[in-house]
Tab-separated table of C-alpha atoms in Angstrom:
chain	number	residue	atom	x	y	z
A	1	MET	CA	1.397	-19.482	20.532
A	2	ARG	CA	3.905	-16.944	21.832
A	3	PHE	CA	6.517	-15.210	19.673
A	4	ARG	CA	8.758	-12.140	19.713
A	5	GLN	CA	7.326	-9.170	17.743
A	6	ARG	CA	9.483	-6.159	16.948
A	7	TYR	CA	8.444	-2.586	17.680
A	8	ALA	CA	10.164	0.726	18.323
A	9	VAL	CA	9.229	3.540	20.732
A	10	ASN	CA	10.533	7.128	20.722
A	11	SER	CA	9.672	9.220	23.704
A	12	LYS	CA	11.814	12.300	22.746
A	13	TYR	CA	8.815	14.558	22.143
A	14	TRP	CA	6.295	12.988	24.502
A	15	GLU	CA	4.841	15.194	27.187
A	16	GLY	CA	4.033	12.190	29.338
A	17	GLY	CA	1.164	10.130	30.675
A	18	LYS	CA	0.255	12.610	33.380
A	19	SER	CA	-0.870	15.079	30.720
A	20	ASN	CA	-2.492	12.329	28.674
A	21	ALA	CA	-0.278	13.199	25.695
A	22	PRO	CA	-1.122	11.329	22.518
A	23	ILE	CA	0.521	8.240	20.974
A	24	LEU	CA	1.170	8.173	17.228
A	25	ALA	CA	1.430	4.538	16.135
A	26	TYR	CA	2.510	3.410	12.680
A	27	LEU	CA	1.052	0.028	11.768
A	28	GLY	CA	3.655	-1.841	9.767
A	29	ALA	CA	2.619	-3.578	6.538
A	30	GLU	CA	4.152	-6.029	4.072
A	31	SER	CA	7.818	-5.100	4.699
A	32	SER	CA	10.469	-4.821	7.355
A	33	MET	CA	10.105	-2.113	9.977
A	34	ASP	CA	13.582	-0.883	9.091
A	35	GLY	CA	12.362	0.925	6.007
A	36	ASP	CA	9.456	2.543	7.951
A	37	LEU	CA	11.824	4.096	10.438
A	38	GLY	CA	13.547	6.087	7.688
A	39	ASN	CA	10.694	6.798	5.294
A	40	ILE	CA	7.487	7.425	7.255
A	41	GLY	CA	7.817	11.088	7.958
A	42	PHE	CA	4.341	12.022	9.087
A	43	ILE	CA	4.891	10.696	12.585
A	44	GLU	CA	8.368	12.097	13.067
A	45	ASP	CA	7.450	15.462	11.545
A	46	ASN	CA	4.358	15.959	13.641
A	47	ALA	CA	5.248	14.298	16.950
A	48	PRO	CA	6.794	17.616	18.285
A	49	HIS	CA	3.545	19.428	17.498
A	50	PHE	CA	1.396	16.841	19.257
A	51	LYS	CA	4.041	16.280	22.008
A	52	ALA	CA	3.399	12.643	21.153
A	53	LEU	CA	4.978	9.281	21.852
A	54	ILE	CA	6.092	7.630	18.666
A	55	VAL	CA	5.512	3.880	18.013
A	56	TYR	CA	6.406	1.711	15.002
A	57	ILE	CA	5.170	-1.863	15.055
A	58	GLU	CA	6.346	-4.576	12.641
A	59	HIS	CA	3.749	-6.822	11.003
A	60	ARG	CA	3.907	-10.538	11.873
A	61	PHE	CA	5.804	-12.617	9.305
A	62	TYR	CA	7.792	-9.644	8.014
A	63	GLY	CA	11.196	-8.237	8.848
A	64	LYS	CA	12.518	-9.892	11.936
A	65	THR	CA	9.071	-10.839	13.321
A	66	MET	CA	9.084	-14.492	12.513
A	67	PRO	CA	6.766	-16.420	14.785
A	68	PHE	CA	8.417	-19.795	14.117
A	69	GLY	CA	11.974	-18.654	14.548
A	70	SER	CA	13.739	-18.527	11.243
A	71	ALA	CA	12.162	-17.168	8.069
A	72	GLU	CA	12.688	-20.562	6.446
A	73	GLU	CA	10.531	-22.289	9.110
A	74	THR	CA	7.994	-19.501	9.378
A	75	LEU	CA	7.315	-19.178	5.618
A	76	LYS	CA	7.640	-22.928	4.960
A	77	THR	CA	4.116	-24.216	4.441
A	78	ALA	CA	0.439	-23.423	4.727
A	79	LYS	CA	0.576	-24.967	8.203
A	80	THR	CA	2.706	-22.075	9.514
A	81	LEU	CA	1.519	-19.431	7.006
A	82	GLY	CA	-1.994	-19.976	8.165
A	83	TYR	CA	-1.185	-17.709	11.109
A	84	LEU	CA	-0.513	-14.851	8.721
A	85	ASN	CA	-3.769	-12.923	8.344
A	86	THR	CA	-5.225	-9.468	8.931
A	87	ALA	CA	-7.361	-10.351	11.992
A	88	GLN	CA	-4.340	-11.655	13.920
A	89	ALA	CA	-2.143	-8.849	12.715
A	90	LEU	CA	-4.714	-6.361	14.150
A	91	ALA	CA	-4.787	-8.320	17.355
A	92	ASP	CA	-0.976	-8.093	17.583
A	93	TYR	CA	-1.177	-4.277	17.286
A	94	ALA	CA	-3.878	-4.106	19.932
A	95	LEU	CA	-1.839	-6.136	22.456
A	96	ILE	CA	1.298	-4.174	21.818
A	97	LEU	CA	-0.408	-0.788	22.140
A	98	LEU	CA	-2.032	-1.840	25.418
A	99	HIS	CA	1.267	-3.080	26.641
A	100	ILE	CA	2.945	0.194	25.740
A	101	LYS	CA	0.164	2.206	27.424
A	102	GLU	CA	0.646	0.092	30.611
A	103	SER	CA	4.448	0.319	30.466
A	104	TYR	CA	4.474	4.121	30.035
A	105	SER	CA	1.582	4.753	32.473
A	106	ALA	CA	-0.284	6.191	29.513
A	107	HIS	CA	-3.676	4.722	30.319
A	108	HIS	CA	-5.687	7.650	28.952
A	109	SER	CA	-3.255	8.771	26.202
A	110	PRO	CA	-5.194	8.789	22.958
A	111	VAL	CA	-3.840	6.589	20.234
A	112	ILE	CA	-3.808	7.671	16.576
A	113	VAL	CA	-2.951	4.767	14.209
A	114	ILE	CA	-1.420	5.469	10.822
A	115	GLY	CA	-0.782	3.282	7.835
A	116	GLY	CA	-0.181	3.417	4.129
A	117	SER	CA	-1.556	1.210	1.323
A	118	TYR	CA	-2.168	-2.217	2.875
A	119	GLY	CA	-1.161	-0.627	6.160
A	120	GLY	CA	-3.759	2.099	5.510
A	121	MET	CA	-6.396	-0.606	5.228
A	122	LEU	CA	-5.161	-2.105	8.545
A	123	ALA	CA	-5.424	1.400	10.155
A	124	ALA	CA	-8.999	1.807	9.102
A	125	TRP	CA	-9.931	-1.734	10.063
A	126	PHE	CA	-8.182	-1.303	13.469
A	127	LYS	CA	-10.303	1.755	14.174
A	128	LEU	CA	-13.359	-0.279	13.422
A	129	LYS	CA	-12.416	-3.366	15.368
A	130	TYR	CA	-10.623	-1.700	18.327
A	131	PRO	CA	-12.357	1.667	18.949
A	132	HIS	CA	-11.498	1.380	22.703
A	133	ILE	CA	-7.778	1.481	21.802
A	134	ALA	CA	-7.592	3.850	18.799
A	135	LEU	CA	-9.082	7.307	19.029
A	136	GLY	CA	-8.480	7.879	15.275
A	137	ALA	CA	-6.872	6.561	12.106
A	138	LEU	CA	-5.067	8.078	9.112
A	139	ALA	CA	-5.460	5.644	6.241
A	140	SER	CA	-3.228	6.781	3.377
A	141	SER	CA	-3.788	5.279	-0.024
A	142	ALA	CA	-5.861	2.451	1.420
A	143	PRO	CA	-7.728	0.479	-1.384
A	144	LEU	CA	-10.078	-1.236	1.064
A	145	LEU	CA	-12.843	-1.309	-1.566
A	146	TYR	CA	-10.858	-3.210	-4.145
A	147	PHE	CA	-12.468	-6.510	-3.452
A	148	GLU	CA	-15.068	-8.882	-5.087
A	149	GLU	CA	-18.182	-7.209	-3.647
A	150	THR	CA	-16.986	-3.602	-3.670
A	151	LEU	CA	-15.188	-3.404	-6.962
A	152	PRO	CA	-14.497	0.178	-8.288
A	153	LYS	CA	-16.000	1.215	-11.612
A	154	HIS	CA	-12.548	1.577	-13.185
A	155	GLY	CA	-9.589	-0.539	-12.451
A	156	TYR	CA	-5.962	-0.036	-11.385
A	157	PHE	CA	-4.616	-0.110	-14.924
A	158	TYR	CA	-7.208	2.341	-16.146
A	159	ILE	CA	-5.513	5.009	-14.002
A	160	VAL	CA	-2.071	3.851	-15.099
A	161	THR	CA	-3.124	4.394	-18.728
A	162	LYS	CA	-4.796	7.702	-17.939
A	163	VAL	CA	-1.624	9.063	-16.237
A	164	PHE	CA	0.618	8.038	-19.133
A	165	LYS	CA	-1.822	9.324	-21.805
A	166	GLN	CA	-2.168	12.725	-20.034
A	167	THR	CA	1.634	12.920	-19.704
A	168	SER	CA	2.422	11.949	-23.321
A	169	LYS	CA	0.029	10.617	-25.932
A	170	LYS	CA	3.031	9.616	-28.072
A	171	CYS	CA	4.525	7.608	-25.217
A	172	HIS	CA	1.201	6.029	-24.475
A	173	ASP	CA	0.801	4.975	-28.136
A	174	GLN	CA	4.339	3.513	-28.291
A	175	ILE	CA	3.755	1.392	-25.237
A	176	ARG	CA	0.431	0.288	-26.606
A	177	ARG	CA	2.091	-0.845	-29.914
A	178	SER	CA	4.940	-2.599	-28.176
A	179	TRP	CA	2.863	-5.576	-27.017
A	180	ASP	CA	2.123	-6.690	-30.551
A	181	GLU	CA	5.790	-6.085	-31.432
A	182	ILE	CA	6.775	-8.450	-28.575
A	183	ASP	CA	4.387	-11.112	-29.937
A	184	ILE	CA	5.828	-10.719	-33.446
A	185	ILE	CA	9.401	-11.144	-32.336
A	186	ALA	CA	8.566	-14.035	-30.003
A	187	ALA	CA	7.046	-15.942	-32.985
A	188	LYS	CA	10.400	-15.847	-34.832
A	189	PRO	CA	13.091	-18.553	-34.518
A	190	ALA	CA	14.942	-17.896	-31.233
A	191	GLY	CA	12.485	-15.023	-30.716
A	192	LEU	CA	12.463	-15.292	-26.942
A	193	SER	CA	16.244	-15.171	-26.918
A	194	ILE	CA	16.143	-11.998	-29.026
A	195	LEU	CA	13.710	-10.385	-26.626
A	196	SER	CA	15.830	-11.401	-23.591
A	197	LYS	CA	18.812	-9.652	-25.118
A	198	LYS	CA	16.970	-6.591	-26.263
A	199	ILE	CA	15.655	-5.866	-22.715
A	200	LYS	CA	18.884	-7.139	-21.095
A	201	LEU	CA	16.944	-9.524	-18.899
A	202	CYS	CA	18.777	-11.246	-16.061
A	203	ASN	CA	17.120	-14.601	-16.834
A	204	PRO	CA	16.242	-15.979	-20.346
A	205	LEU	CA	12.567	-15.754	-21.131
A	206	LYS	CA	10.437	-18.872	-21.003
A	207	ASP	CA	7.432	-17.087	-22.502
A	208	THR	CA	6.225	-13.582	-23.360
A	209	TYR	CA	4.110	-13.427	-20.247
A	210	GLU	CA	7.209	-12.903	-18.105
A	211	LEU	CA	8.375	-9.932	-20.158
A	212	LYS	CA	4.924	-8.401	-20.387
A	213	SER	CA	4.417	-8.752	-16.642
A	214	PHE	CA	7.769	-7.042	-16.005
A	215	LEU	CA	7.021	-4.113	-18.294
A	216	SER	CA	3.550	-3.749	-16.833
A	217	TYR	CA	5.220	-3.655	-13.401
A	218	VAL	CA	7.518	-0.889	-14.596
A	219	TYR	CA	4.697	1.270	-15.982
A	220	ALA	CA	2.465	0.622	-12.959
A	221	GLY	CA	5.206	1.382	-10.437
A	222	THR	CA	6.074	4.626	-12.291
A	223	ALA	CA	2.441	5.780	-12.256
A	224	GLN	CA	1.842	4.619	-8.634
A	225	TYR	CA	4.752	6.618	-7.291
A	226	ASN	CA	4.698	9.444	-9.840
A	227	ASN	CA	6.014	12.788	-8.509
A	228	ASN	CA	7.462	10.990	-5.474
A	229	VAL	CA	11.072	11.971	-5.053
A	230	TYR	CA	12.125	8.384	-4.356
A	231	SER	CA	11.212	7.021	-7.802
A	232	ALA	CA	11.152	7.762	-11.490
A	233	THR	CA	8.358	9.915	-12.888
A	234	VAL	CA	6.096	9.216	-15.761
A	235	THR	CA	7.557	12.242	-17.439
A	236	SER	CA	11.134	10.891	-17.252
A	237	VAL	CA	10.209	7.393	-18.419
A	238	CYS	CA	8.140	8.899	-21.369
A	239	GLU	CA	10.915	11.293	-22.213
A	240	ALA	CA	13.329	8.315	-22.515
A	241	ILE	CA	10.912	6.455	-24.746
A	242	ASN	CA	10.081	9.503	-26.911
A	243	THR	CA	13.681	10.750	-27.450
A	244	THR	CA	15.300	7.370	-28.240
A	245	PRO	CA	15.819	7.066	-32.064
A	246	PRO	CA	12.662	5.356	-33.375
A	247	ARG	CA	14.590	2.760	-35.525
A	248	ASP	CA	13.395	0.037	-33.166
A	249	LEU	CA	10.303	0.189	-30.989
A	250	LEU	CA	11.746	-2.127	-28.334
A	251	ASP	CA	14.914	-0.015	-28.099
A	252	GLN	CA	12.604	2.817	-27.072
A	253	ILE	CA	10.793	0.613	-24.539
A	254	PHE	CA	14.128	-0.505	-23.124
A	255	ALA	CA	15.087	3.206	-22.720
A	256	GLY	CA	11.999	3.584	-20.532
A	257	VAL	CA	13.048	0.605	-18.417
A	258	VAL	CA	16.540	2.188	-17.865
A	259	ALA	CA	14.892	5.473	-16.935
A	260	TYR	CA	12.795	3.693	-14.345
A	261	ALA	CA	15.333	1.253	-12.877
A	262	GLY	CA	18.668	2.977	-13.636
A	263	ASN	CA	21.591	1.766	-15.656
A	264	ILE	CA	22.329	-1.632	-14.210
A	265	SER	CA	23.796	-4.881	-15.515
A	266	CYS	CA	20.484	-6.599	-16.197
A	267	TYR	CA	16.738	-6.241	-15.602
A	268	GLY	CA	13.658	-8.247	-14.639
A	269	PHE	CA	12.141	-9.799	-11.617
A	270	ASN	CA	14.749	-10.698	-8.984
A	271	GLN	CA	14.660	-13.739	-6.743
A	272	LEU	CA	11.733	-13.632	-4.302
A	273	THR	CA	12.454	-12.088	-0.889
A	274	ASN	CA	10.928	-13.352	2.381
A	275	SER	CA	8.551	-10.401	2.227
A	276	ASP	CA	7.500	-11.395	-1.301
A	277	ARG	CA	6.739	-14.933	-0.083
A	278	ALA	CA	4.700	-13.653	2.920
A	279	TRP	CA	2.741	-11.136	0.798
A	280	GLY	CA	2.194	-13.841	-1.849
A	281	TRP	CA	0.465	-15.891	0.788
A	282	GLN	CA	-1.704	-12.981	1.883
A	283	VAL	CA	-2.890	-12.126	-1.611
A	284	CYS	CA	-3.671	-15.774	-2.172
A	285	SER	CA	-5.534	-16.337	1.055
A	286	GLU	CA	-7.484	-13.176	1.843
A	287	ILE	CA	-6.232	-9.992	0.231
A	288	VAL	CA	-7.757	-11.110	-3.083
A	289	MET	CA	-7.906	-7.995	-5.240
A	290	PRO	CA	-9.381	-8.739	-8.697
A	291	ILE	CA	-6.923	-6.582	-10.675
A	292	GLY	CA	-6.829	-7.258	-14.434
A	293	TYR	CA	-6.368	-5.553	-17.758
A	294	ASN	CA	-9.845	-4.564	-19.034
A	295	GLU	CA	-10.782	-3.189	-22.402
A	296	GLU	CA	-10.812	0.408	-21.213
A	297	ASP	CA	-7.166	0.041	-20.038
A	298	SER	CA	-6.068	0.989	-23.578
A	299	MET	CA	-2.318	1.011	-23.015
A	300	PHE	CA	-2.309	-2.731	-22.271
A	301	GLN	CA	-3.399	-5.843	-24.030
A	302	THR	CA	-6.798	-6.974	-22.650
A	303	ARG	CA	-6.532	-9.707	-20.123
A	304	PRO	CA	-9.335	-9.575	-17.583
A	305	TYR	CA	-8.890	-10.935	-14.088
A	306	ASN	CA	-9.530	-14.697	-14.073
A	307	MET	CA	-10.421	-16.233	-10.714
A	308	THR	CA	-10.013	-19.781	-11.979
A	309	SER	CA	-6.379	-19.362	-13.046
A	310	TYR	CA	-5.697	-17.190	-9.981
A	311	SER	CA	-6.932	-19.945	-7.758
A	312	GLU	CA	-4.915	-22.602	-9.524
A	313	ASP	CA	-1.701	-20.552	-9.124
A	314	CYS	CA	-2.398	-20.090	-5.388
A	315	GLN	CA	-3.020	-23.770	-4.854
A	316	SER	CA	0.109	-24.625	-6.834
A	317	ASN	CA	2.376	-22.102	-4.987
A	318	TYR	CA	0.915	-22.157	-1.435
A	319	GLY	CA	-1.599	-24.971	-1.260
A	320	VAL	CA	-4.365	-22.551	-0.409
A	321	ILE	CA	-7.687	-21.707	-2.084
A	322	PRO	CA	-8.368	-17.925	-2.223
A	323	ARG	CA	-11.300	-16.457	-0.233
A	324	PRO	CA	-12.398	-13.540	-2.398
A	325	HIS	CA	-15.339	-12.662	-0.156
A	326	TRP	CA	-13.570	-12.924	3.229
A	327	ILE	CA	-12.477	-9.273	3.572
A	328	THR	CA	-15.877	-7.843	2.899
A	329	SER	CA	-17.533	-10.370	5.162
A	330	HIS	CA	-15.069	-9.844	8.015
A	331	TYR	CA	-14.904	-6.040	7.880
A	332	GLY	CA	-18.349	-5.294	6.515
A	333	THR	CA	-17.364	-2.943	3.719
A	334	GLN	CA	-20.026	-4.044	1.241
A	335	ASP	CA	-21.996	-1.042	2.449
A	336	VAL	CA	-19.080	1.172	3.229
A	337	LYS	CA	-21.079	4.411	3.653
A	338	LEU	CA	-23.601	2.809	6.020
A	339	ILE	CA	-20.988	0.870	8.000
A	340	PHE	CA	-18.643	3.816	8.550
A	341	ARG	CA	-21.546	6.244	9.205
A	342	ARG	CA	-23.141	3.998	11.786
A	343	PHE	CA	-20.141	2.291	13.353
A	344	GLY	CA	-17.056	4.351	12.452
A	345	ASN	CA	-15.613	7.735	13.454
A	346	ASN	CA	-12.398	9.654	13.345
A	347	ILE	CA	-10.906	8.176	10.181
A	348	ILE	CA	-9.103	10.128	7.391
A	349	PHE	CA	-8.919	8.470	4.067
A	350	SER	CA	-6.149	10.345	2.099
A	351	ASN	CA	-5.512	9.725	-1.593
A	352	GLY	CA	-3.603	11.150	-4.501
A	353	LEU	CA	-5.728	10.750	-7.690
A	354	LEU	CA	-2.705	9.831	-9.771
A	355	ASP	CA	-2.302	6.735	-7.656
A	356	PRO	CA	-3.911	3.729	-9.428
A	357	TYR	CA	-5.025	2.259	-6.086
A	358	SER	CA	-7.092	5.392	-5.388
A	359	VAL	CA	-9.928	3.834	-7.497
A	360	GLY	CA	-10.449	1.378	-4.555
A	361	SER	CA	-10.360	3.819	-1.705
A	362	VAL	CA	-12.877	6.158	-0.066
A	363	LEU	CA	-12.852	9.417	-2.047
A	364	GLU	CA	-15.850	11.203	-0.528
A	365	ASN	CA	-16.695	12.230	3.032
A	366	ILE	CA	-18.931	9.659	4.707
A	367	SER	CA	-19.768	11.643	7.857
A	368	ASP	CA	-18.408	14.617	9.810
A	369	THR	CA	-15.694	12.423	11.329
A	370	VAL	CA	-15.037	9.955	8.487
A	371	VAL	CA	-13.502	12.164	5.874
A	372	ALA	CA	-11.722	11.947	2.567
A	373	ILE	CA	-8.817	14.199	1.571
A	374	THR	CA	-7.808	13.970	-2.129
A	375	THR	CA	-5.237	15.718	-4.255
A	376	ASN	CA	-5.210	15.764	-8.023
A	377	ASN	CA	-1.450	15.467	-8.387
A	378	GLY	CA	-0.703	13.167	-5.490
A	379	SER	CA	0.548	9.574	-5.874
A	380	HIS	CA	0.794	6.582	-3.529
A	381	CYS	CA	1.223	7.469	0.162
A	382	MET	CA	2.883	10.848	-0.525
A	383	ASP	CA	1.292	12.475	2.507
A	384	ILE	CA	2.958	10.227	5.027
A	385	THR	CA	6.494	10.512	3.602
A	386	LEU	CA	9.115	12.831	5.048
A	387	LYS	CA	8.672	16.572	4.592
A	388	ARG	CA	10.988	18.285	2.093
A	389	LYS	CA	11.735	21.901	1.408
A	390	ASP	CA	10.582	21.550	-2.192
A	391	ASP	CA	7.246	19.888	-1.408
A	392	PRO	CA	4.535	21.419	-3.596
A	393	ASP	CA	1.932	23.574	-1.930
A	394	TRP	CA	-0.893	21.133	-2.425
A	395	LEU	CA	1.004	18.428	-0.508
A	396	VAL	CA	1.812	20.872	2.311
A	397	GLU	CA	-1.868	21.789	2.503
A	398	GLN	CA	-2.914	18.145	2.510
A	399	ARG	CA	-0.770	17.364	5.478
A	400	GLU	CA	-1.924	20.511	7.285
A	401	LYS	CA	-5.479	19.429	6.909
A	402	GLU	CA	-4.680	15.999	8.322
A	403	VAL	CA	-2.879	17.558	11.283
A	404	GLN	CA	-5.812	19.935	11.969
A	405	ILE	CA	-8.322	17.086	11.911
A	406	ILE	CA	-6.240	14.849	14.139
A	407	GLY	CA	-5.794	17.808	16.513
A	408	SER	CA	-9.519	18.287	16.742
A	409	TRP	CA	-10.005	14.621	17.707
A	410	ILE	CA	-7.440	14.938	20.401
A	411	ARG	CA	-8.891	18.174	21.798
A	412	THR	CA	-12.374	16.673	21.884
A	413	TYR	CA	-11.017	13.584	23.713
A	414	GLN	CA	-9.174	15.735	26.247
A	415	LYS	CA	-12.339	17.734	26.831
A	416	ASP	CA	-14.234	14.465	27.404
A	417	LEU	CA	-11.720	13.324	29.971
A	418	LYS	CA	-12.173	16.573	31.976
A	419	GLU	CA	-16.007	16.496	31.707
A	420	LEU	CA	-16.088	12.856	32.867
A	421	LYS	CA	-13.519	13.704	35.552
A	422	ILE	CA	-11.276	10.825	34.446
A	423	SER	CA	-7.782	10.947	35.741
A	424	ILE	CA	-4.766	8.695	35.603
């Protein structure tokens, strides 16, 4: 099957193939490439330093990369969606990067692949699967251990709880009490209607699960991107909850929602986008992360991950049965230290420990060339966003470490080219 895949190349800073100048390639993830071009600053900020060629590649089935023409046809059924998987996405990246190297006469230009979150997992897996193409990988906030056979000790919502509790114990306690308050109101005559009006939901509630899922999404999103200039902070959400007159607990909770999403006409989950549909398929077919609400996640009502109900939902929505062991089988991360020590090299795993997904990433050095960089105050993918004048010192230092390490990979590679007398 042939299809048109979107990618962008910027040669403004590139020193050229004759000098074997590097290629910095951003591996797109579960969204359109358009957002990557404006938000992924690590490549743009450091391309002048490395005199590098810049490449952005859009992931198949996202943005305008629709293999079957229209999004409607491409995302229609399991018959077409079956071509949406990580193995084929990585193969796409490999073919495009080889095509770019050929087109730009950059046969021996070293490639550094960069990705964040799911894209960070792709970057690490790409380095493992295509070591002849990628010299190194920067995997930012990549939870590649959050799978059935490599589950972290604590879960995603454990960190969400921890961040809120450390920020404001009062706020944490109010959120914790609100779940029971929702159940009490829902049990009243027209209770769901009352809840819908209190939280100004765009669509009337059919059950409390919808509201609880939305509020959990608000708290999780706030914690995940805490201290990121593009989103609300846990401090601002908690301040709204804490300073609202305590005559009604749900009024306080609603104030937190407004602090998170802004003052808009209504709130809740919007209609699914094409990217939502594509990602829904991926998390049902192979990116099966067993994220639930466990007992230690004290800010939430306990609701452990249930594979049976998860599978039923996936079969109902997509006609597919989840494969919870596929990722670990295909990429061999059950014994992550052994695999990366024996078969991997030149990978940076970067994480902010305020990011709930950090629990499923690599947080300790595995070898001299597979290293972990962590920051206590960092959140999701902060290191690969655009530089700002008011960036905290710890974020500046984190990025500088990454640049130094990548620079050492490139220098060693260039030295090897000279010693082996390889020329273009």
